[in-house]
PDB file of C-alpha atoms in Angstrom:
ATOM      1  CA  UNK G   1      21.095 -48.038  -4.902  1.00 46.00           C
ATOM      2  CA  UNK G   2      21.679 -51.317  -3.970  1.00 45.00           C
ATOM      3  CA  UNK G   3      23.054 -54.276  -6.004  1.00 57.00           C
ATOM      4  CA  UNK G   4      23.430 -57.859  -5.761  1.00 59.00           C
ATOM      5  CA  UNK G   5      26.982 -59.124  -4.929  1.00 62.00           C
ATOM      6  CA  UNK G   6      26.974 -62.235  -6.841  1.00 80.00           C
ATOM      7  CA  UNK G   7      26.417 -60.370 -10.456  1.00 89.00           C
ATOM      8  CA  UNK G   8      28.892 -61.516 -13.146  1.00 94.00           C
ATOM      9  CA  UNK G   9      31.418 -59.264 -15.318  1.00 96.00           C
ATOM     10  CA  UNK G  10      28.807 -58.823 -18.279  1.00 96.00           C
ATOM     11  CA  UNK G  11      26.263 -57.758 -15.683  1.00 96.00           C
ATOM     12  CA  UNK G  12      28.399 -55.736 -14.333  1.00 96.00           C
ATOM     13  CA  UNK G  13      29.300 -54.062 -17.445  1.00 97.00           C
ATOM     14  CA  UNK G  14      25.649 -54.116 -19.289  1.00 97.00           C
ATOM     15  CA  UNK G  15      24.301 -52.302 -16.093  1.00 96.00           C
ATOM     16  CA  UNK G  16      27.779 -50.102 -16.723  1.00 97.00           C
ATOM     17  CA  UNK G  17      26.294 -48.906 -20.201  1.00 96.00           C
ATOM     18  CA  UNK G  18      22.710 -48.579 -19.689  1.00 95.00           C
ATOM     19  CA  UNK G  19      23.766 -45.447 -16.375  1.00 95.00           C
ATOM     20  CA  UNK G  20      26.015 -44.299 -18.843  1.00 95.00           C
ATOM     21  CA  UNK G  21      23.852 -44.278 -21.623  1.00 92.00           C
ATOM     22  CA  UNK G  22      22.061 -42.072 -19.414  1.00 91.00           C
ATOM     23  CA  UNK G  23      25.104 -40.244 -18.107  1.00 88.00           C
ATOM     24  CA  UNK G  24      22.328 -36.798 -16.915  1.00 88.00           C
ATOM     25  CA  UNK G  25      20.959 -39.416 -14.330  1.00 89.00           C
ATOM     26  CA  UNK G  26      24.870 -40.038 -12.382  1.00 90.00           C
ATOM     27  CA  UNK G  27      24.820 -36.526 -10.676  1.00 88.00           C
ATOM     28  CA  UNK G  28      21.455 -37.123  -8.823  1.00 88.00           C
ATOM     29  CA  UNK G  29      21.978 -40.954  -8.569  1.00 88.00           C
ATOM     30  CA  UNK G  30      26.019 -39.906  -6.958  1.00 89.00           C
ATOM     31  CA  UNK G  31      26.004 -36.839  -4.901  1.00 87.00           C
ATOM     32  CA  UNK G  32      27.804 -34.732  -7.734  1.00 88.00           C
ATOM     33  CA  UNK G  33      31.146 -37.205  -8.170  1.00 91.00           C
ATOM     34  CA  UNK G  34      29.640 -38.465 -12.299  1.00 95.00           C
ATOM     35  CA  UNK G  35      31.497 -41.605 -11.012  1.00 95.00           C
ATOM     36  CA  UNK G  36      30.996 -45.230 -11.372  1.00 95.00           C
ATOM     37  CA  UNK G  37      32.860 -47.947  -8.930  1.00 92.00           C
ATOM     38  CA  UNK G  38      33.011 -50.952 -11.329  1.00 94.00           C
ATOM     39  CA  UNK G  39      34.621 -53.867  -8.568  1.00 91.00           C
ATOM     40  CA  UNK G  40      35.562 -57.019 -10.675  1.00 93.00           C
ATOM     41  CA  UNK G  41      37.902 -60.171  -9.350  1.00 91.00           C
ATOM     42  CA  UNK G  42      41.290 -58.844  -9.758  1.00 90.00           C
ATOM     43  CA  UNK G  43      42.093 -61.368 -12.506  1.00 93.00           C
ATOM     44  CA  UNK G  44      38.547 -59.993 -14.519  1.00 95.00           C
ATOM     45  CA  UNK G  45      40.713 -56.586 -14.527  1.00 95.00           C
ATOM     46  CA  UNK G  46      42.382 -57.221 -18.087  1.00 96.00           C
ATOM     47  CA  UNK G  47      39.372 -58.982 -19.577  1.00 97.00           C
ATOM     48  CA  UNK G  48      36.707 -55.772 -18.419  1.00 98.00           C
ATOM     49  CA  UNK G  49      38.590 -53.577 -20.310  1.00 98.00           C
ATOM     50  CA  UNK G  50      38.684 -54.928 -23.182  1.00 98.00           C
ATOM     51  CA  UNK G  51      35.510 -55.252 -23.007  1.00 97.00           C
ATOM     52  CA  UNK G  52      34.736 -51.326 -22.343  1.00 98.00           C
ATOM     53  CA  UNK G  53      37.634 -50.412 -24.945  1.00 97.00           C
ATOM     54  CA  UNK G  54      34.986 -52.326 -27.576  1.00 96.00           C
ATOM     55  CA  UNK G  55      31.394 -51.244 -25.943  1.00 96.00           C
ATOM     56  CA  UNK G  56      32.871 -48.245 -26.307  1.00 97.00           C
ATOM     57  CA  UNK G  57      34.858 -47.219 -28.675  1.00 96.00           C
ATOM     58  CA  UNK G  58      36.102 -44.248 -30.060  1.00 95.00           C
ATOM     59  CA  UNK G  59      34.377 -43.205 -26.525  1.00 96.00           C
ATOM     60  CA  UNK G  60      36.353 -43.637 -24.030  1.00 97.00           C
ATOM     61  CA  UNK G  61      39.717 -42.811 -22.525  1.00 98.00           C
ATOM     62  CA  UNK G  62      41.885 -45.686 -20.094  1.00 97.00           C
ATOM     63  CA  UNK G  63      44.023 -43.962 -17.587  1.00 97.00           C
ATOM     64  CA  UNK G  64      46.320 -46.691 -16.412  1.00 96.00           C
ATOM     65  CA  UNK G  65      47.521 -45.250 -12.077  1.00 95.00           C
ATOM     66  CA  UNK G  66      50.486 -48.062 -12.364  1.00 93.00           C
ATOM     67  CA  UNK G  67      50.801 -45.415 -15.625  1.00 94.00           C
ATOM     68  CA  UNK G  68      50.103 -42.285 -12.925  1.00 94.00           C
ATOM     69  CA  UNK G  69      52.583 -44.047 -10.262  1.00 90.00           C
ATOM     70  CA  UNK G  70      55.494 -44.211 -12.589  1.00 90.00           C
ATOM     71  CA  UNK G  71      55.688 -40.974 -13.843  1.00 92.00           C
ATOM     72  CA  UNK G  72      54.770 -39.446 -10.286  1.00 90.00           C
ATOM     73  CA  UNK G  73      57.739 -41.238  -9.043  1.00 85.00           C
ATOM     74  CA  UNK G  74      60.094 -40.494 -11.621  1.00 88.00           C
ATOM     75  CA  UNK G  75      59.090 -36.816 -11.401  1.00 86.00           C
ATOM     76  CA  UNK G  76      59.340 -36.526  -7.347  1.00 81.00           C
ATOM     77  CA  UNK G  77      62.791 -38.175  -7.881  1.00 81.00           C
ATOM     78  CA  UNK G  78      63.780 -42.195  -7.210  1.00 73.00           C
ATOM     79  CA  UNK G  79      66.534 -41.522  -5.503  1.00 78.00           C
ATOM     80  CA  UNK G  80      64.222 -38.423  -3.533  1.00 74.00           C
ATOM     81  CA  UNK G  81      61.662 -41.004  -3.262  1.00 70.00           C
ATOM     82  CA  UNK G  82      64.108 -43.538  -1.257  1.00 73.00           C
ATOM     83  CA  UNK G  83      65.877 -41.439   0.669  1.00 74.00           C
ATOM     84  CA  UNK G  84      62.881 -39.911   1.888  1.00 70.00           C
ATOM     85  CA  UNK G  85      62.264 -43.264   3.372  1.00 69.00           C
ATOM     86  CA  UNK G  86      65.007 -44.673   4.356  1.00 69.00           C
ATOM     87  CA  UNK G  87      65.421 -41.226   6.656  1.00 67.00           C
ATOM     88  CA  UNK G  88      61.594 -40.794   7.194  1.00 62.00           C
ATOM     89  CA  UNK G  89      60.468 -44.183   6.881  1.00 61.00           C
ATOM     90  CA  UNK G  90      56.874 -44.193   6.343  1.00 60.00           C
ATOM     91  CA  UNK G  91      55.447 -40.505   7.276  1.00 61.00           C
ATOM     92  CA  UNK G  92      57.306 -39.979   3.978  1.00 64.00           C
ATOM     93  CA  UNK G  93      54.815 -41.174   1.831  1.00 74.00           C
ATOM     94  CA  UNK G  94      52.230 -39.148   3.148  1.00 74.00           C
ATOM     95  CA  UNK G  95      54.241 -35.800   0.789  1.00 80.00           C
ATOM     96  CA  UNK G  96      54.276 -38.605  -2.115  1.00 83.00           C
ATOM     97  CA  UNK G  97      50.625 -40.061  -2.092  1.00 87.00           C
ATOM     98  CA  UNK G  98      49.502 -36.384  -1.824  1.00 90.00           C
ATOM     99  CA  UNK G  99      51.406 -35.379  -4.858  1.00 91.00           C
ATOM    100  CA  UNK G 100      50.249 -38.788  -6.840  1.00 93.00           C
ATOM    101  CA  UNK G 101      46.414 -37.816  -5.699  1.00 95.00           C
ATOM    102  CA  UNK G 102      46.395 -33.974  -6.862  1.00 96.00           C
ATOM    103  CA  UNK G 103      47.732 -35.737 -10.450  1.00 96.00           C
ATOM    104  CA  UNK G 104      45.904 -38.389 -11.118  1.00 97.00           C
ATOM    105  CA  UNK G 105      43.019 -36.245 -10.169  1.00 98.00           C
ATOM    106  CA  UNK G 106      43.962 -33.333 -12.222  1.00 98.00           C
ATOM    107  CA  UNK G 107      44.109 -36.512 -14.993  1.00 98.00           C
ATOM    108  CA  UNK G 108      40.844 -37.692 -14.478  1.00 98.00           C
ATOM    109  CA  UNK G 109      39.208 -34.261 -14.587  1.00 98.00           C
ATOM    110  CA  UNK G 110      41.527 -33.125 -17.502  1.00 98.00           C
ATOM    111  CA  UNK G 111      40.454 -36.265 -19.705  1.00 98.00           C
ATOM    112  CA  UNK G 112      36.497 -35.482 -18.598  1.00 97.00           C
ATOM    113  CA  UNK G 113      36.819 -32.590 -20.313  1.00 97.00           C
ATOM    114  CA  UNK G 114      38.237 -34.092 -24.001  1.00 97.00           C
ATOM    115  CA  UNK G 115      36.274 -37.541 -24.089  1.00 97.00           C
ATOM    116  CA  UNK G 116      32.596 -39.131 -22.909  1.00 97.00           C
ATOM    117  CA  UNK G 117      33.904 -41.269 -21.056  1.00 97.00           C
ATOM    118  CA  UNK G 118      37.390 -41.885 -18.214  1.00 98.00           C
ATOM    119  CA  UNK G 119      38.168 -45.256 -17.297  1.00 98.00           C
ATOM    120  CA  UNK G 120      41.029 -45.381 -14.728  1.00 97.00           C
ATOM    121  CA  UNK G 121      42.186 -49.138 -13.792  1.00 97.00           C
ATOM    122  CA  UNK G 122      44.859 -50.347 -12.224  1.00 93.00           C
ATOM    123  CA  UNK G 123      43.779 -49.422  -9.112  1.00 91.00           C
ATOM    124  CA  UNK G 124      44.407 -51.670  -6.522  1.00 85.00           C
ATOM    125  CA  UNK G 125      47.499 -49.978  -7.031  1.00 83.00           C
ATOM    126  CA  UNK G 126      46.404 -47.295  -4.323  1.00 81.00           C
ATOM    127  CA  UNK G 127      45.896 -48.870  -1.850  1.00 76.00           C
ATOM    128  CA  UNK G 128      48.616 -47.946   0.777  1.00 73.00           C
ATOM    129  CA  UNK G 129      48.619 -44.672  -1.018  1.00 82.00           C
ATOM    130  CA  UNK G 130      45.253 -43.390  -0.682  1.00 84.00           C
ATOM    131  CA  UNK G 131      41.808 -44.673  -0.748  1.00 83.00           C
ATOM    132  CA  UNK G 132      39.351 -44.719  -3.134  1.00 86.00           C
ATOM    133  CA  UNK G 133      36.519 -41.880  -0.765  1.00 88.00           C
ATOM    134  CA  UNK G 134      39.367 -39.161  -1.513  1.00 91.00           C
ATOM    135  CA  UNK G 135      39.774 -39.641  -5.581  1.00 94.00           C
ATOM    136  CA  UNK G 136      36.491 -39.136  -5.960  1.00 93.00           C
ATOM    137  CA  UNK G 137      35.923 -36.689  -3.140  1.00 94.00           C
ATOM    138  CA  UNK G 138      38.498 -34.666  -5.672  1.00 96.00           C
ATOM    139  CA  UNK G 139      36.905 -34.866  -9.359  1.00 96.00           C
ATOM    140  CA  UNK G 140      33.160 -34.936  -7.654  1.00 95.00           C
ATOM    141  CA  UNK G 141      32.131 -31.515  -9.568  1.00 94.00           C
ATOM    142  CA  UNK G 142      34.982 -31.574 -11.453  1.00 96.00           C
ATOM    143  CA  UNK G 143      33.769 -34.162 -14.138  1.00 96.00           C
ATOM    144  CA  UNK G 144      32.515 -32.679 -16.697  1.00 96.00           C
ATOM    145  CA  UNK G 145      31.622 -36.302 -18.157  1.00 97.00           C
ATOM    146  CA  UNK G 146      31.519 -39.260 -16.484  1.00 97.00           C
ATOM    147  CA  UNK G 147      34.285 -41.607 -15.064  1.00 97.00           C
ATOM    148  CA  UNK G 148      34.446 -45.126 -14.803  1.00 97.00           C
ATOM    149  CA  UNK G 149      36.764 -45.623 -11.742  1.00 96.00           C
ATOM    150  CA  UNK G 150      37.821 -50.494 -11.565  1.00 95.00           C
ATOM    151  CA  UNK G 151      38.807 -51.735  -8.253  1.00 90.00           C
ATOM    152  CA  UNK G 152      40.008 -55.366  -8.215  1.00 89.00           C
ATOM    153  CA  UNK G 153      38.233 -56.698  -5.207  1.00 82.00           C
ATOM    154  CA  UNK G 154      35.315 -57.621  -4.201  1.00 79.00           C
ATOM    155  CA  UNK G 155      32.236 -55.161  -2.536  1.00 75.00           C
ATOM    156  CA  UNK G 156      30.118 -55.624   0.655  1.00 70.00           C
ATOM    157  CA  UNK G 157      27.423 -53.358   0.969  1.00 65.00           C
ATOM    158  CA  UNK G 158      29.392 -50.194   0.599  1.00 63.00           C
ATOM    159  CA  UNK G 159      32.693 -51.744   1.576  1.00 68.00           C
ATOM    160  CA  UNK G 160      34.952 -52.285  -0.568  1.00 70.00           C
ATOM    161  CA  UNK G 161      38.190 -55.503   0.183  1.00 68.00           C
ATOM    162  CA  UNK G 162      41.479 -55.030  -1.748  1.00 67.00           C
ATOM    163  CA  UNK G 163      43.864 -58.508  -1.804  1.00 62.00           C
ATOM    164  CA  UNK G 164      41.148 -60.632   0.680  1.00 58.00           C
ATOM    165  CA  UNK G 165      40.350 -57.548   3.183  1.00 57.00           C
ATOM    166  CA  UNK G 166      43.677 -55.979   4.276  1.00 54.00           C
ATOM    167  CA  UNK G 167      43.114 -53.141   2.511  1.00 54.00           C
ATOM    168  CA  UNK G 168      39.259 -51.648   3.105  1.00 57.00           C
ATOM    169  CA  UNK G 169      37.355 -48.217   1.932  1.00 62.00           C
ATOM    170  CA  UNK G 170      34.158 -47.238   2.617  1.00 59.00           C
ATOM    171  CA  UNK G 171      32.514 -45.498  -0.456  1.00 70.00           C
ATOM    172  CA  UNK G 172      29.131 -43.327  -0.735  1.00 72.00           C
ATOM    173  CA  UNK G 173      29.928 -40.194  -3.906  1.00 84.00           C
ATOM    174  CA  UNK G 174      29.379 -42.849  -5.858  1.00 87.00           C
ATOM    175  CA  UNK G 175      27.285 -45.554  -7.772  1.00 88.00           C
ATOM    176  CA  UNK G 176      29.079 -49.550  -7.128  1.00 87.00           C
ATOM    177  CA  UNK G 177      28.868 -51.471  -9.580  1.00 89.00           C
TER     178      UNK G 177
END
């Protein structure tokens, strides 16, 4: 589905509401992932989260990726992470990234079983660890209910950019709004 790139936040949230009201159609629209990626300007992310909480009160569970990152780092051990990085450099981030990705996937899948809607925010932080596609692929076929990923950045066709294009990703198995 090709959407205009210049929709307002309110228009995008209306589209999200419409898609979530017909959640059964998401399976075919997303090739089985049941994921909607909501692109917002970084300065609008908090507003989008607040608005979603009001629109879907009692039906939405918000997962903060920043909190998941801190939780994973603490369980990995901050000293271990620092030692790994100082000894192995960037290659050590690969192991931590896999642990972080797997933990986030597990949290999203579990939340999906218990809640009509799961929304993940603060996803700008994921740049440098992994992209959206591994996250989408990890939840594909495992979600009981739709997941909404709030991504702070810009979209042009299927390419998403973060921080003025320093990090880009393509998204294929999700509905991008």
